[in-house]
GROMACS .gro file of C-alpha atoms in nm:
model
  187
    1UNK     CA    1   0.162   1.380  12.215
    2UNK     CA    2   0.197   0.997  12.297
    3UNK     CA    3   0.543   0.907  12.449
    4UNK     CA    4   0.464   0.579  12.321
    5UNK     CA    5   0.441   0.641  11.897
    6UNK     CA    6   0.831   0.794  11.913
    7UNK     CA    7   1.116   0.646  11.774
    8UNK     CA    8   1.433   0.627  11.961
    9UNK     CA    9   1.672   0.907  11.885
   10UNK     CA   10   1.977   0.844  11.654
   11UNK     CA   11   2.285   0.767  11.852
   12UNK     CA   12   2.077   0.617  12.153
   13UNK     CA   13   1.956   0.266  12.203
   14UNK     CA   14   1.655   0.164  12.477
   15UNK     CA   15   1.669  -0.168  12.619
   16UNK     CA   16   1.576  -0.373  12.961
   17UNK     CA   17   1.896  -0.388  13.226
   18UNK     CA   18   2.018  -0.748  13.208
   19UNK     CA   19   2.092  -0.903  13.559
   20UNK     CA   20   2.456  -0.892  13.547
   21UNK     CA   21   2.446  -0.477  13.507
   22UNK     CA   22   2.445  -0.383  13.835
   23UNK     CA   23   2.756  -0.183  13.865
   24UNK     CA   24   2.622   0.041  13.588
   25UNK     CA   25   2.285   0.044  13.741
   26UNK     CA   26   2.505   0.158  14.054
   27UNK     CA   27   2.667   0.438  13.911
   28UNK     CA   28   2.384   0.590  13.687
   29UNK     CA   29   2.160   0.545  14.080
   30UNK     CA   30   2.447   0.768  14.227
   31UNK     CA   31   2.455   1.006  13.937
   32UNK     CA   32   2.060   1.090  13.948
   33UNK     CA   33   2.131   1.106  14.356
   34UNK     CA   34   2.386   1.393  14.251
   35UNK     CA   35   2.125   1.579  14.002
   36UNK     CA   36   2.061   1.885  14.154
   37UNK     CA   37   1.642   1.815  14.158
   38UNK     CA   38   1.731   1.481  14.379
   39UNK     CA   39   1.597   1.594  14.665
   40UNK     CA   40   1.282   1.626  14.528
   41UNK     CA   41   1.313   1.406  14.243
   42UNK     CA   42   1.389   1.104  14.479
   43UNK     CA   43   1.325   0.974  14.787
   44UNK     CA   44   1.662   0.797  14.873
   45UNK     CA   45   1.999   1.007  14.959
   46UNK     CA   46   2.338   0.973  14.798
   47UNK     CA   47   2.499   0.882  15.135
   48UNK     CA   48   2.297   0.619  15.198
   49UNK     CA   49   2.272   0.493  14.836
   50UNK     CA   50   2.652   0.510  14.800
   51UNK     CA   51   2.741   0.285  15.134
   52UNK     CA   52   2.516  -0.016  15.037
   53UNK     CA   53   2.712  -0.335  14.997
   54UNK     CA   54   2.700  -0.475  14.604
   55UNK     CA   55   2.469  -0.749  14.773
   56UNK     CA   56   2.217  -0.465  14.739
   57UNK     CA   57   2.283  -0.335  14.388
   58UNK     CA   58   2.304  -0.733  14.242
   59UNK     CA   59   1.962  -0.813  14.422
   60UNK     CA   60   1.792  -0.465  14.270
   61UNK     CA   61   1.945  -0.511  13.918
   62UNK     CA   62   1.878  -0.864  13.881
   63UNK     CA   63   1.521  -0.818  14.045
   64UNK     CA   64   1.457  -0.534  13.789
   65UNK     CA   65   1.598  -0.726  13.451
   66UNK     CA   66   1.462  -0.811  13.108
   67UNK     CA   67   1.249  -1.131  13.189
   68UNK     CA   68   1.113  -1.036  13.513
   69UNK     CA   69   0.726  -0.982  13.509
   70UNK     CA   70   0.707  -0.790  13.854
   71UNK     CA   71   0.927  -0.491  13.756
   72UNK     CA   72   1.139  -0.411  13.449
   73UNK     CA   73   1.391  -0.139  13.433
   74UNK     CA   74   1.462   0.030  13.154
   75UNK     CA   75   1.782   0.185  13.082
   76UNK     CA   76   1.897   0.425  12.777
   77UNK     CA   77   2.268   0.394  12.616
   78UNK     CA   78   2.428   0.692  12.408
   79UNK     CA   79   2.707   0.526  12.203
   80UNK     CA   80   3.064   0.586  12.391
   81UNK     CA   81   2.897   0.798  12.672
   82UNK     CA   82   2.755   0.436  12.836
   83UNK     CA   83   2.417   0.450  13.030
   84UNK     CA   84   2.252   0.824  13.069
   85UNK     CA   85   1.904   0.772  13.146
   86UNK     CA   86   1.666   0.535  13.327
   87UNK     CA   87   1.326   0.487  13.461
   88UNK     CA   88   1.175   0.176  13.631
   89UNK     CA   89   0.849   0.006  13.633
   90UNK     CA   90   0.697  -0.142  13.927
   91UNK     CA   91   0.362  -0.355  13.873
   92UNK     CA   92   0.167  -0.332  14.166
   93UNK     CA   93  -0.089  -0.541  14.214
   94UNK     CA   94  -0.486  -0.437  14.357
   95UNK     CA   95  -0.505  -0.493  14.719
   96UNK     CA   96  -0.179  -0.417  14.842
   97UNK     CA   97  -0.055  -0.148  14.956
   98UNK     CA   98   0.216   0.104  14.793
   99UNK     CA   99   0.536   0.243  14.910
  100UNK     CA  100   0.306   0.515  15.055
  101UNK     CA  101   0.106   0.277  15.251
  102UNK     CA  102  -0.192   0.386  15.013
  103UNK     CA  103  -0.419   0.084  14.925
  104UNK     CA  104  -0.414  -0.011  14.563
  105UNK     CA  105  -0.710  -0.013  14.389
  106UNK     CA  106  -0.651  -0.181  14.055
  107UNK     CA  107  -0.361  -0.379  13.892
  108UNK     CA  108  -0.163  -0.060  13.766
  109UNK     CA  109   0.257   0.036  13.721
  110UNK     CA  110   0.403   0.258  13.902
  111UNK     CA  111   0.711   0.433  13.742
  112UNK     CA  112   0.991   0.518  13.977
  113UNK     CA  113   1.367   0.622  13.965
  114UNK     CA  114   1.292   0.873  13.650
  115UNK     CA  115   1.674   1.027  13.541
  116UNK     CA  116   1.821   1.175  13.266
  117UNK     CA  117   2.155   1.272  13.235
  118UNK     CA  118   2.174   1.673  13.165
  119UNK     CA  119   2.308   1.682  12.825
  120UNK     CA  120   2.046   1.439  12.674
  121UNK     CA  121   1.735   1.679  12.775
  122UNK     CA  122   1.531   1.784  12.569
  123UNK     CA  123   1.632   1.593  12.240
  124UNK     CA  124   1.334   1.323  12.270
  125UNK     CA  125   1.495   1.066  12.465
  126UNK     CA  126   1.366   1.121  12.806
  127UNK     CA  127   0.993   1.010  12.498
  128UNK     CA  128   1.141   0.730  12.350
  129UNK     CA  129   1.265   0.595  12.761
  130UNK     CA  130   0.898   0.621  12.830
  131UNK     CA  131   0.768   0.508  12.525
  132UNK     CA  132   0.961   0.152  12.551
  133UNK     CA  133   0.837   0.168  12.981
  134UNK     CA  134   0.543   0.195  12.880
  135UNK     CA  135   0.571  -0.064  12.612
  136UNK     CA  136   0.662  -0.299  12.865
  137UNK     CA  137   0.406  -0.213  13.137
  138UNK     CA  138   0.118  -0.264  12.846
  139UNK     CA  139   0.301  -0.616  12.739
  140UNK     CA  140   0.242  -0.734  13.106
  141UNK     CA  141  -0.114  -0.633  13.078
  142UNK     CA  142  -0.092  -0.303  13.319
  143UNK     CA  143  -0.373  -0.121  13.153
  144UNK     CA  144  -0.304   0.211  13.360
  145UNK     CA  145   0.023   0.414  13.473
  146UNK     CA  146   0.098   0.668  13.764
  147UNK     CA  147   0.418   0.809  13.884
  148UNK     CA  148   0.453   1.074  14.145
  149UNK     CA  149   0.606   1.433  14.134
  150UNK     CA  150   0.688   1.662  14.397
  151UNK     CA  151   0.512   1.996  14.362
  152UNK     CA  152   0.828   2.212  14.351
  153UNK     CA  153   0.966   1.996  14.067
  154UNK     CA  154   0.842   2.156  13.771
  155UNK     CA  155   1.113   2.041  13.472
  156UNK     CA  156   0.950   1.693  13.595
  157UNK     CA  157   0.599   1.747  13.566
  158UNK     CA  158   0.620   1.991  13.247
  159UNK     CA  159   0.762   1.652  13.107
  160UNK     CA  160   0.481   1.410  13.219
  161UNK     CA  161   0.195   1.645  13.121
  162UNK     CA  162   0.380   1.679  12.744
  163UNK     CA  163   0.378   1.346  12.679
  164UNK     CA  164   0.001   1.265  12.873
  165UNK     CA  165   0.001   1.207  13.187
  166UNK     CA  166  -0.260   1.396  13.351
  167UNK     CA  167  -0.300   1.504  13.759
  168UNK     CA  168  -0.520   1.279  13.965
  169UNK     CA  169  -0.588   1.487  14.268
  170UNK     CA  170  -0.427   1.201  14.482
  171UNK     CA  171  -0.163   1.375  14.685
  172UNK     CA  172   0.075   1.307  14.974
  173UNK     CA  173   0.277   1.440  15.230
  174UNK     CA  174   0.665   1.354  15.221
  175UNK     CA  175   0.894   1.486  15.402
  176UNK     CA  176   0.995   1.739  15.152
  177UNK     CA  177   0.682   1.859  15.085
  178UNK     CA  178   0.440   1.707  14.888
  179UNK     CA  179   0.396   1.448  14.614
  180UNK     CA  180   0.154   1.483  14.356
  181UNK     CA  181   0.008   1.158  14.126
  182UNK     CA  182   0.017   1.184  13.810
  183UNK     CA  183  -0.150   0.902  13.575
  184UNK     CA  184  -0.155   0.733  13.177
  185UNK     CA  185  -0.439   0.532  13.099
  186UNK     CA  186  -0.318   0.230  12.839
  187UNK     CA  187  -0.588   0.084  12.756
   0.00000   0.00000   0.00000
């Protein structure tokens, strides 16, 4: 199944943050840092997340919005409940290296931040999110996807493998055990 050939559930609508959205890109942050996967699903904690000045949340949201080519973050609305889901894309770019400290070997995105509110699970949104990030990482020409999951996560990676991401092999070592790559070829 290909995340990217689903339509977006009725009731929901999938679009790009716009810069001026940070306080809801706060609070759905501080949500996921509450889910009770966070400290595998992410590596950031709620304490520190939560005493960051809004210097830090304008700067993220407005360096994650609909126009920018370097990231893009997608966010998914449910009618009167507000924002309940979200995943971002990061381009990076061959020849740097990642948040890992891992060389990169090809222009590829890297999707980060993956949350969805309990509640919405499991009634194809969590598709349709992915299917309009990875609608936006092929309309900036990334050819090739990769996210990673911790091993002990296994709602997460259930998910990715569903909708075709596959394992790569690449692993590493985080402080809560370790993170395993999982990739999407585009092209």
């Amino acid at each position: 199944m290909s995340a990217e050939n689903l339509a977006v559930p009725e009731g929901y609508a999938i679009r790009s943050v716009r810069a001026e959205e940070w306080r809801e890109a706060r609070e759905l942050r501080l949500a996921a840092l509450r889910d009770p996967v966070a400290p595998l699903a992410f590596l950031e904690a709620y304490e520190d997340a939560v005493a960051r000045p809004d210097a830090y949340w304008k700067e993220r949201t407005e360096g994650a919005a609909e126009g920018v080519r370097e990231r893009q973050q997608i966010v998914v609305e449910a009618g009167g409940a507000g924002w309940v889901g979200s995943v971002t894309v990061l381009v990076e770019e061959a020849g740097v290296r990642d948040y890992f400290g891992a060389q990169v070997e090809r222009r590829q995105g890297h999707l980060v931040g993956v949350f969805l509110r309990d509640g919405h699970r499991g009634k194809g949104v969590g598709e349709a999110m992915f299917a309009a990030a990875l609608g936006w990482a092929r309309g900036v020409g990334v050819e090739r996807v990769r996210l990673f999951v911790h091993e002990r996560n296994g709602r997460a990676a259930a998910f990715y493998r569903r909708i075709g991401f596959v394992a790569s092999g690449v692993t590493v070592e985080e402080v809560m055990g370790l993170e395993l790559e999982y990739v999407l070829d585009l092209a």
